[in-house]
Amino acid sequence: MWWPSTVIGAGAGFAVASIPGALLGALLGQFIDRRLRLQGWEDLRERLGGRPALQDDELLFVMLGRLAKCDGRVAEQHIQQARQEMVRLDLAEEARLRAIAAFNRGKAGKDRLGGHLRRIRQQPHAAEGTLRACWRMVWADGKMGNKERELLLEWGHKLGLSRRQVQAMSLEYEPRRAAGAREVPMTYAAALKLLAVEADTEGDKIKQAYRRLVSRHHPDKLAGTGASEAQLREATERTRELHQAYALIRKRRGL
């Protein structure tokens, strides 16, 4: 890893005062790198371009926005999937507004994401969770294009995941429904039944029920346990339905 300010500081220090200057310049540069969270030249270019560092939730929605726009048009399913990710993360109002802005920013496709991805590479669970959310976005409209696939393979590499790991995730989120089959919209009554709550259940109780069921059925729970591909897909579909049900109830109840 090349710390840009450290390298620049060492070079400038050496030019002014030889080895002692290089050592002092490197120390000052390292302080700047750590302070600004610069882990490569790409990070430095991002800062020089006037863009602030992305927070982890903003980074995710920038990536989701870019994937949604890959085919040239953002479909309604992509927008709905972005909303479901906000629900899954239980974002507060301020964070939700940041996520919407990041999603729109991602559609422009101008951000250099390599430095940000390398930053969360040190957190394997966060890295895998980020890529899983990306696969959910890819399959939101029921199909995957070559641009989306190559983009996810590139991001997966920068996140420290092997090509095989990235491709295996795709199988977990690929829709089971036959091509051309139409999904029946979930009703409010079906959403209440799925979460095992009543129409007058308090909001906090509904959230607790939702989180408990997601924790029980999430495909991540089955990862590494020898579960079959069919079991993983079933868990993925169940989790998707839980997200959809909770989003519907929140909207209807104004939670």
Tab-separated table of C-alpha atoms in Angstrom:
chain	number	residue	atom	x	y	z
A	1	MET	CA	0.000	0.000	0.000
A	2	TRP	CA	1.323	3.446	-0.980
A	3	TRP	CA	0.419	6.231	1.444
A	4	PRO	CA	0.446	9.273	-0.884
A	5	SER	CA	1.166	12.060	1.623
A	6	THR	CA	3.863	9.922	3.237
A	7	VAL	CA	5.612	9.409	-0.121
A	8	ILE	CA	5.284	13.074	-1.064
A	9	GLY	CA	6.494	14.208	2.367
A	10	ALA	CA	9.513	11.901	2.266
A	11	GLY	CA	10.464	13.071	-1.230
A	12	ALA	CA	10.099	16.742	-0.385
A	13	GLY	CA	11.981	16.310	2.887
A	14	PHE	CA	14.857	14.526	1.167
A	15	ALA	CA	15.135	17.306	-1.407
A	16	VAL	CA	15.399	19.922	1.369
A	17	ALA	CA	17.427	18.178	4.066
A	18	SER	CA	18.557	14.767	2.811
A	19	ILE	CA	17.806	11.732	4.998
A	20	PRO	CA	16.778	13.598	8.197
A	21	GLY	CA	14.392	15.706	6.117
A	22	ALA	CA	12.978	12.604	4.434
A	23	LEU	CA	12.260	11.004	7.817
A	24	LEU	CA	10.550	14.118	9.148
A	25	GLY	CA	8.594	14.589	5.915
A	26	ALA	CA	7.451	10.963	5.995
A	27	LEU	CA	6.215	11.325	9.573
A	28	LEU	CA	4.266	14.465	8.732
A	29	GLY	CA	2.903	12.840	5.592
A	30	GLN	CA	1.776	9.767	7.495
A	31	PHE	CA	-0.083	11.980	9.956
A	32	ILE	CA	-1.908	13.611	7.041
A	33	ASP	CA	-2.688	10.219	5.443
A	34	ARG	CA	-4.214	8.922	8.648
A	35	ARG	CA	-6.051	12.140	9.356
A	36	LEU	CA	-7.629	12.248	5.885
A	37	ARG	CA	-7.927	8.432	5.610
A	38	LEU	CA	-5.839	8.334	2.428
A	39	GLN	CA	-4.780	4.810	1.510
A	40	GLY	CA	-3.739	5.302	-2.098
A	41	TRP	CA	-3.314	7.760	-4.939
A	42	GLU	CA	-6.952	7.288	-5.899
A	43	ASP	CA	-8.010	8.615	-2.483
A	44	LEU	CA	-5.761	11.641	-2.949
A	45	ARG	CA	-7.195	12.377	-6.402
A	46	GLU	CA	-10.683	12.140	-4.926
A	47	ARG	CA	-9.828	14.693	-2.245
A	48	LEU	CA	-8.082	17.034	-4.664
A	49	GLY	CA	-11.186	16.874	-6.812
A	50	GLY	CA	-13.133	18.420	-3.957
A	51	ARG	CA	-15.178	15.347	-3.029
A	52	PRO	CA	-15.437	14.504	0.680
A	53	ALA	CA	-14.777	10.968	1.897
A	54	LEU	CA	-17.847	8.747	1.624
A	55	GLN	CA	-19.308	7.222	4.740
A	56	ASP	CA	-19.903	3.469	4.532
A	57	ASP	CA	-23.681	3.771	4.003
A	58	GLU	CA	-23.157	6.476	1.349
A	59	LEU	CA	-20.600	4.300	-0.433
A	60	LEU	CA	-23.105	1.446	-0.594
A	61	PHE	CA	-25.813	3.603	-2.172
A	62	VAL	CA	-23.387	5.155	-4.655
A	63	MET	CA	-22.588	1.592	-5.762
A	64	LEU	CA	-26.274	0.680	-5.916
A	65	GLY	CA	-27.002	3.766	-8.003
A	66	ARG	CA	-24.275	2.879	-10.478
A	67	LEU	CA	-25.569	-0.680	-10.824
A	68	ALA	CA	-29.143	0.519	-11.300
A	69	LYS	CA	-28.022	2.786	-14.147
A	70	CYS	CA	-25.795	0.152	-15.829
A	71	ASP	CA	-28.363	-0.701	-18.488
A	72	GLY	CA	-29.005	2.957	-19.239
A	73	ARG	CA	-32.332	3.246	-17.416
A	74	VAL	CA	-33.203	2.957	-13.737
A	75	ALA	CA	-36.232	0.678	-13.415
A	76	GLU	CA	-38.890	0.962	-10.716
A	77	GLN	CA	-37.621	-2.348	-9.294
A	78	HIS	CA	-34.220	-0.744	-8.712
A	79	ILE	CA	-35.756	2.155	-6.819
A	80	GLN	CA	-37.830	-0.250	-4.730
A	81	GLN	CA	-34.732	-2.321	-3.978
A	82	ALA	CA	-32.864	0.792	-2.816
A	83	ARG	CA	-35.761	1.544	-0.463
A	84	GLN	CA	-35.653	-2.002	0.869
A	85	GLU	CA	-31.937	-1.614	1.600
A	86	MET	CA	-32.715	1.548	3.584
A	87	VAL	CA	-35.289	-0.415	5.574
A	88	ARG	CA	-32.863	-3.303	6.079
A	89	LEU	CA	-30.262	-0.899	7.466
A	90	ASP	CA	-32.932	0.833	9.562
A	91	LEU	CA	-31.664	4.252	8.479
A	92	ALA	CA	-32.825	7.323	10.375
A	93	GLU	CA	-34.316	10.201	8.383
A	94	GLU	CA	-31.035	12.107	7.997
A	95	ALA	CA	-29.156	8.973	6.922
A	96	ARG	CA	-31.994	8.076	4.533
A	97	LEU	CA	-31.705	11.471	2.822
A	98	ARG	CA	-27.933	10.966	2.488
A	99	ALA	CA	-28.579	7.530	0.987
A	100	ILE	CA	-30.993	8.976	-1.600
A	101	ALA	CA	-28.451	11.647	-2.562
A	102	ALA	CA	-25.706	9.000	-2.802
A	103	PHE	CA	-27.911	6.767	-4.992
A	104	ASN	CA	-28.535	9.659	-7.392
A	105	ARG	CA	-24.833	10.519	-7.345
A	106	GLY	CA	-23.982	6.909	-8.178
A	107	LYS	CA	-26.163	7.021	-11.303
A	108	ALA	CA	-23.761	9.591	-12.772
A	109	GLY	CA	-20.923	7.046	-12.473
A	110	LYS	CA	-18.221	9.662	-11.893
A	111	ASP	CA	-16.938	8.561	-8.474
A	112	ARG	CA	-13.689	6.645	-8.150
A	113	LEU	CA	-14.537	3.942	-5.629
A	114	GLY	CA	-11.295	1.961	-5.419
A	115	GLY	CA	-9.924	3.766	-2.371
A	116	HIS	CA	-13.213	3.527	-0.497
A	117	LEU	CA	-13.499	-0.190	-1.263
A	118	ARG	CA	-9.967	-0.852	-0.048
A	119	ARG	CA	-10.846	0.944	3.176
A	120	ILE	CA	-13.646	-1.477	4.061
A	121	ARG	CA	-11.613	-4.433	2.776
A	122	GLN	CA	-10.142	-4.564	6.284
A	123	GLN	CA	-13.629	-5.425	7.590
A	124	PRO	CA	-14.529	-8.761	5.915
A	125	HIS	CA	-18.105	-8.821	7.218
A	126	ALA	CA	-18.782	-5.287	5.940
A	127	ALA	CA	-17.126	-6.078	2.612
A	128	GLU	CA	-19.258	-9.186	2.070
A	129	GLY	CA	-22.428	-7.402	3.204
A	130	THR	CA	-21.762	-4.590	0.732
A	131	LEU	CA	-21.378	-6.998	-2.171
A	132	ARG	CA	-24.474	-8.954	-1.192
A	133	ALA	CA	-26.507	-5.741	-1.298
A	134	CYS	CA	-25.077	-5.096	-4.763
A	135	TRP	CA	-26.180	-8.524	-5.987
A	136	ARG	CA	-29.674	-7.873	-4.642
A	137	MET	CA	-29.743	-4.682	-6.714
A	138	VAL	CA	-28.468	-6.484	-9.831
A	139	TRP	CA	-31.218	-9.092	-9.656
A	140	ALA	CA	-33.957	-6.613	-8.646
A	141	ASP	CA	-35.268	-6.474	-12.220
A	142	GLY	CA	-34.827	-10.217	-12.737
A	143	LYS	CA	-31.903	-10.036	-15.157
A	144	MET	CA	-28.152	-9.398	-15.158
A	145	GLY	CA	-26.129	-7.711	-17.888
A	146	ASN	CA	-22.420	-8.109	-18.676
A	147	LYS	CA	-21.634	-4.592	-17.415
A	148	GLU	CA	-23.173	-5.357	-14.018
A	149	ARG	CA	-21.348	-8.670	-13.774
A	150	GLU	CA	-17.943	-7.190	-14.655
A	151	LEU	CA	-18.455	-4.292	-12.288
A	152	LEU	CA	-19.207	-6.623	-9.394
A	153	LEU	CA	-16.221	-8.819	-10.176
A	154	GLU	CA	-14.018	-5.694	-10.166
A	155	TRP	CA	-15.471	-4.438	-6.889
A	156	GLY	CA	-15.224	-7.899	-5.341
A	157	HIS	CA	-11.519	-8.038	-6.192
A	158	LYS	CA	-10.929	-4.663	-4.524
A	159	LEU	CA	-12.877	-5.867	-1.488
A	160	GLY	CA	-10.558	-8.865	-1.167
A	161	LEU	CA	-13.012	-11.502	-2.403
A	162	SER	CA	-12.108	-14.147	-4.950
A	163	ARG	CA	-13.840	-14.402	-8.317
A	164	ARG	CA	-15.410	-17.667	-7.182
A	165	GLN	CA	-16.810	-16.078	-4.017
A	166	VAL	CA	-18.335	-13.227	-5.978
A	167	GLN	CA	-19.966	-15.556	-8.508
A	168	ALA	CA	-21.273	-17.844	-5.748
A	169	MET	CA	-23.147	-14.901	-4.225
A	170	SER	CA	-24.949	-14.360	-7.515
A	171	LEU	CA	-26.525	-17.821	-7.270
A	172	GLU	CA	-27.946	-16.964	-3.848
A	173	TYR	CA	-29.851	-13.953	-5.141
A	174	GLU	CA	-30.775	-15.026	-8.671
A	175	PRO	CA	-34.583	-15.116	-8.914
A	176	ARG	CA	-36.146	-18.555	-8.915
A	177	ARG	CA	-39.168	-17.494	-10.929
A	178	ALA	CA	-39.289	-18.453	-14.600
A	179	ALA	CA	-38.552	-15.733	-17.109
A	180	GLY	CA	-41.663	-13.736	-17.890
A	181	ALA	CA	-43.521	-14.746	-14.730
A	182	ARG	CA	-45.226	-11.822	-13.054
A	183	GLU	CA	-44.865	-11.242	-9.322
A	184	VAL	CA	-48.135	-10.680	-7.473
A	185	PRO	CA	-47.899	-7.526	-5.307
A	186	MET	CA	-47.993	-8.226	-1.566
A	187	THR	CA	-51.161	-7.111	0.200
A	188	TYR	CA	-51.238	-5.369	3.583
A	189	ALA	CA	-52.989	-8.369	5.140
A	190	ALA	CA	-50.339	-10.732	3.757
A	191	ALA	CA	-47.570	-8.485	5.126
A	192	LEU	CA	-49.110	-8.543	8.621
A	193	LYS	CA	-49.465	-12.319	8.443
A	194	LEU	CA	-45.868	-12.783	7.275
A	195	LEU	CA	-44.538	-10.815	10.260
A	196	ALA	CA	-47.072	-12.478	12.586
A	197	VAL	CA	-48.416	-9.140	13.854
A	198	GLU	CA	-51.824	-7.477	14.020
A	199	ALA	CA	-53.057	-4.270	12.409
A	200	ASP	CA	-52.976	-2.514	15.812
A	201	THR	CA	-49.585	-3.868	16.967
A	202	GLU	CA	-47.266	-1.107	18.217
A	203	GLY	CA	-44.508	0.069	15.872
A	204	ASP	CA	-41.678	-1.080	18.147
A	205	LYS	CA	-43.210	-4.570	18.381
A	206	ILE	CA	-43.468	-4.746	14.592
A	207	LYS	CA	-39.803	-3.783	14.222
A	208	GLN	CA	-38.817	-6.431	16.774
A	209	ALA	CA	-40.797	-9.107	14.926
A	210	TYR	CA	-39.245	-8.078	11.615
A	211	ARG	CA	-35.684	-8.154	12.946
A	212	ARG	CA	-36.225	-11.499	14.681
A	213	LEU	CA	-37.539	-13.134	11.500
A	214	VAL	CA	-34.821	-11.640	9.281
A	215	SER	CA	-32.170	-12.877	11.692
A	216	ARG	CA	-33.712	-16.358	11.616
A	217	HIS	CA	-34.111	-16.656	7.832
A	218	HIS	CA	-31.221	-14.612	6.410
A	219	PRO	CA	-29.045	-16.615	3.957
A	220	ASP	CA	-25.920	-15.374	5.730
A	221	LYS	CA	-26.936	-17.654	8.599
A	222	LEU	CA	-26.607	-20.649	6.289
A	223	ALA	CA	-23.301	-19.603	4.725
A	224	GLY	CA	-20.570	-22.057	5.649
A	225	THR	CA	-22.997	-24.631	7.099
A	226	GLY	CA	-23.102	-26.858	4.038
A	227	ALA	CA	-26.550	-25.658	2.986
A	228	SER	CA	-27.605	-26.593	-0.525
A	229	GLU	CA	-28.124	-24.050	-3.303
A	230	ALA	CA	-31.882	-24.612	-3.031
A	231	GLN	CA	-31.843	-23.861	0.692
A	232	LEU	CA	-29.852	-20.687	0.137
A	233	ARG	CA	-32.260	-19.510	-2.530
A	234	GLU	CA	-35.246	-20.278	-0.321
A	235	ALA	CA	-33.713	-18.286	2.547
A	236	THR	CA	-32.937	-15.414	0.169
A	237	GLU	CA	-36.516	-15.343	-1.128
A	238	ARG	CA	-37.936	-15.468	2.395
A	239	THR	CA	-35.710	-12.601	3.510
A	240	ARG	CA	-36.709	-10.536	0.480
A	241	GLU	CA	-40.380	-11.066	1.326
A	242	LEU	CA	-39.767	-9.983	4.929
A	243	HIS	CA	-38.098	-6.775	3.730
A	244	GLN	CA	-41.024	-6.134	1.396
A	245	ALA	CA	-43.597	-6.816	4.126
A	246	TYR	CA	-41.933	-4.506	6.637
A	247	ALA	CA	-41.566	-1.723	4.062
A	248	LEU	CA	-45.270	-2.036	3.181
A	249	ILE	CA	-46.392	-1.926	6.836
A	250	ARG	CA	-44.149	1.038	7.601
A	251	LYS	CA	-45.554	2.933	4.652
A	252	ARG	CA	-49.181	2.102	5.519
A	253	ARG	CA	-48.747	2.921	9.224
A	254	GLY	CA	-46.463	5.921	8.701
A	255	LEU	CA	-43.784	4.415	10.976
